[in-house]
GROMACS .gro file of C-alpha atoms in nm:
model
  161
    1ARG     CA    1   1.039  -0.629  -4.057
    2MET     CA    2   0.737  -0.865  -3.958
    3GLY     CA    3   0.918  -0.931  -3.609
    4CYS     CA    4   0.914  -0.582  -3.517
    5GLU     CA    5   0.553  -0.513  -3.626
    6VAL     CA    6   0.471  -0.827  -3.379
    7LYS     CA    7   0.687  -0.685  -3.108
    8SER     CA    8   0.547  -0.323  -3.117
    9GLU     CA    9   0.193  -0.520  -3.113
   10ALA     CA   10   0.225  -0.686  -2.821
   11ALA     CA   11   0.392  -0.398  -2.632
   12GLY     CA   12   0.089  -0.227  -2.715
   13LYS     CA   13  -0.119  -0.463  -2.546
   14ILE     CA   14   0.084  -0.460  -2.279
   15ARG     CA   15   0.083  -0.071  -2.212
   16GLY     CA   16  -0.261  -0.111  -2.288
   17LYS     CA   17  -0.335  -0.295  -1.968
   18LEU     CA   18  -0.089  -0.022  -1.792
   19PRO     CA   19  -0.064   0.113  -1.517
   20TYR     CA   20  -0.155  -0.184  -1.313
   21TYR     CA   21  -0.211  -0.190  -0.959
   22ALA     CA   22  -0.109  -0.454  -0.721
   23GLU     CA   23  -0.045  -0.583  -0.367
   24GLY     CA   24   0.027  -0.823  -0.119
   25LEU     CA   25   0.276  -0.975   0.084
   26VAL     CA   26   0.645  -1.017   0.009
   27VAL     CA   27   0.740  -1.424   0.058
   28LYS     CA   28   1.083  -1.581   0.008
   29GLY     CA   29   1.171  -1.641  -0.320
   30PHE     CA   30   1.474  -1.802  -0.449
   31GLY     CA   31   1.741  -1.655  -0.234
   32ARG     CA   32   1.940  -1.563  -0.539
   33GLY     CA   33   1.848  -1.170  -0.611
   34SER     CA   34   2.099  -1.030  -0.347
   35LYS     CA   35   2.345  -1.321  -0.323
   36GLU     CA   36   2.414  -1.389  -0.704
   37LEU     CA   37   2.268  -1.089  -0.886
   38GLY     CA   38   2.367  -0.798  -0.647
   39PHE     CA   39   1.997  -0.663  -0.682
   40PRO     CA   40   1.779  -0.751  -0.404
   41THR     CA   41   1.404  -0.846  -0.480
   42ALA     CA   42   1.098  -0.881  -0.332
   43ASN     CA   43   0.887  -1.147  -0.449
   44PHE     CA   44   0.487  -1.113  -0.426
   45GLU     CA   45   0.275  -1.399  -0.277
   46GLU     CA   46   0.142  -1.643  -0.503
   47LYS     CA   47  -0.196  -1.451  -0.526
   48VAL     CA   48  -0.089  -1.176  -0.658
   49ILE     CA   49   0.082  -1.332  -0.955
   50ASP     CA   50  -0.231  -1.532  -1.011
   51GLU     CA   51  -0.407  -1.212  -1.076
   52LEU     CA   52  -0.181  -1.055  -1.349
   53PRO     CA   53  -0.343  -0.993  -1.651
   54GLU     CA   54  -0.216  -1.232  -1.920
   55GLU     CA   55  -0.132  -0.924  -2.152
   56LEU     CA   56   0.111  -0.831  -1.889
   57THR     CA   57   0.365  -1.087  -2.030
   58SER     CA   58   0.728  -1.190  -1.943
   59GLY     CA   59   0.942  -0.862  -1.935
   60ILE     CA   60   1.104  -0.608  -1.788
   61TYR     CA   61   0.869  -0.335  -1.619
   62TRP     CA   62   0.897   0.000  -1.403
   63GLY     CA   63   0.710   0.154  -1.176
   64TYR     CA   64   0.692   0.268  -0.813
   65ALA     CA   65   0.711   0.087  -0.471
   66GLN     CA   66   0.606   0.139  -0.095
   67LEU     CA   67   0.632  -0.089   0.173
   68GLN     CA   68   0.405  -0.022   0.493
   69ASN     CA   69   0.535   0.320   0.627
   70SER     CA   70   0.779   0.368   0.388
   71PRO     CA   71   0.814   0.663   0.135
   72VAL     CA   72   0.698   0.582  -0.222
   73TYR     CA   73   0.999   0.496  -0.443
   74GLY     CA   74   1.099   0.362  -0.800
   75MET     CA   75   1.117   0.007  -0.873
   76VAL     CA   76   1.223  -0.239  -1.138
   77MET     CA   77   0.994  -0.542  -1.184
   78SER     CA   78   1.054  -0.871  -1.361
   79ILE     CA   79   0.757  -1.036  -1.470
   80GLY     CA   80   0.801  -1.409  -1.596
   81TRP     CA   81   0.959  -1.738  -1.584
   82ASN     CA   82   1.321  -1.634  -1.572
   83PRO     CA   83   1.473  -1.858  -1.815
   84PHE     CA   84   1.795  -1.799  -1.703
   85TYR     CA   85   1.702  -2.057  -1.414
   86ASN     CA   86   1.443  -2.241  -1.588
   87ASN     CA   87   1.187  -2.122  -1.361
   88GLU     CA   88   0.879  -2.351  -1.305
   89LYS     CA   89   0.663  -2.089  -1.160
   90ARG     CA   90   0.580  -1.758  -1.288
   91THR     CA   91   0.708  -1.500  -1.056
   92MET     CA   92   0.716  -1.073  -1.021
   93GLU     CA   93   1.046  -0.975  -0.851
   94THR     CA   94   1.034  -0.617  -0.740
   95HIS     CA   95   1.397  -0.471  -0.710
   96ILE     CA   96   1.308  -0.131  -0.498
   97LEU     CA   97   1.545   0.153  -0.597
   98HIS     CA   98   1.645   0.213  -0.218
   99HIS     CA   99   1.868   0.016  -0.022
  100PHE     CA  100   1.684  -0.183   0.311
  101ASP     CA  101   1.880  -0.359   0.579
  102GLY     CA  102   1.781  -0.729   0.639
  103ASP     CA  103   1.499  -0.879   0.416
  104LEU     CA  104   1.138  -0.737   0.372
  105TYR     CA  105   0.966  -1.137   0.419
  106GLY     CA  106   0.608  -1.055   0.540
  107GLU     CA  107   0.613  -0.657   0.471
  108HIS     CA  108   0.327  -0.567   0.274
  109LEU     CA  109   0.421  -0.424  -0.077
  110LYS     CA  110   0.229  -0.210  -0.294
  111VAL     CA  111   0.311  -0.137  -0.669
  112ILE     CA  112   0.229   0.071  -0.933
  113ILE     CA  113   0.378  -0.115  -1.304
  114VAL     CA  114   0.398   0.205  -1.509
  115ASN     CA  115   0.556   0.114  -1.820
  116TYR     CA  116   0.703  -0.167  -2.004
  117ILE     CA  117   1.122  -0.191  -2.071
  118ARG     CA  118   1.163  -0.506  -2.276
  119PRO     CA  119   1.083  -0.862  -2.305
  120GLU     CA  120   1.245  -1.110  -2.098
  121LEU     CA  121   1.552  -1.255  -2.240
  122ASN     CA  122   1.761  -1.569  -2.179
  123PHE     CA  123   2.156  -1.452  -2.100
  124PRO     CA  124   2.461  -1.644  -2.212
  125ASP     CA  125   2.598  -1.576  -1.839
  126LEU     CA  126   2.545  -1.399  -1.489
  127GLN     CA  127   2.745  -1.088  -1.593
  128ALA     CA  128   2.541  -1.052  -1.927
  129LEU     CA  129   2.218  -1.086  -1.675
  130LYS     CA  130   2.376  -0.825  -1.422
  131ASP     CA  131   2.475  -0.581  -1.729
  132ALA     CA  132   2.108  -0.582  -1.851
  133ILE     CA  133   1.975  -0.549  -1.498
  134ALA     CA  134   2.218  -0.234  -1.483
  135ASN     CA  135   2.078  -0.102  -1.787
  136ASP     CA  136   1.709  -0.173  -1.702
  137ILE     CA  137   1.756   0.051  -1.361
  138SER     CA  138   1.917   0.323  -1.563
  139VAL     CA  139   1.633   0.333  -1.855
  140SER     CA  140   1.390   0.326  -1.570
  141LYS     CA  141   1.558   0.610  -1.360
  142LYS     CA  142   1.536   0.818  -1.707
  143GLU     CA  143   1.153   0.772  -1.763
  144MET     CA  144   1.101   0.826  -1.406
  145GLU     CA  145   1.225   1.185  -1.422
  146MET     CA  146   0.957   1.255  -1.698
  147GLU     CA  147   0.678   1.513  -1.580
  148GLN     CA  148   0.374   1.274  -1.693
  149TYR     CA  149   0.508   1.016  -1.431
  150GLN     CA  150   0.559   1.224  -1.124
  151LYS     CA  151   0.177   1.165  -1.042
  152PHE     CA  152   0.202   0.836  -0.940
  153THR     CA  153   0.455   0.911  -0.670
  154SER     CA  154   0.152   1.088  -0.486
  155ASP     CA  155  -0.111   0.837  -0.610
  156LYS     CA  156  -0.389   0.780  -0.365
  157PHE     CA  157  -0.309   0.402  -0.382
  158PHE     CA  158  -0.001   0.460  -0.180
  159THR     CA  159  -0.052   0.510   0.169
  160SER     CA  160  -0.050   0.880   0.284
  161GLN     CA  161   0.307   0.951   0.398
   0.00000   0.00000   0.00000
């Protein structure tokens, strides 16, 4: 019972900082999002990560993303240390829900983090991690359809189309 209260308190603190707006350059990540996982991610440069409020703890979030001159797409983001890979560094890895040809290095990315899905977890194997990511995407897509979140797609933060 105690555990649940702690979790909901943490989630409350996180949600108090949302929506969160961030923008910066896409840099080369670990090169494993597409290759190992089949979910390509755009990784923010370090200065964007350094500005993250501490309340936005490690975990999986969803929101909206836009590259220069692109439409606004849904996205799922992992913030954290990626325990599966024993990362040394904090990361913000954005999986944009759209297929792009080629990589996005050097592109200017804008994101609005709208909601928190779950804490970061450690998985016994790669397949369990892939299954969790697929589930995060389906949860995100359902929430994106809710009326109260539609306004973010036309937020003035995103460059007009």
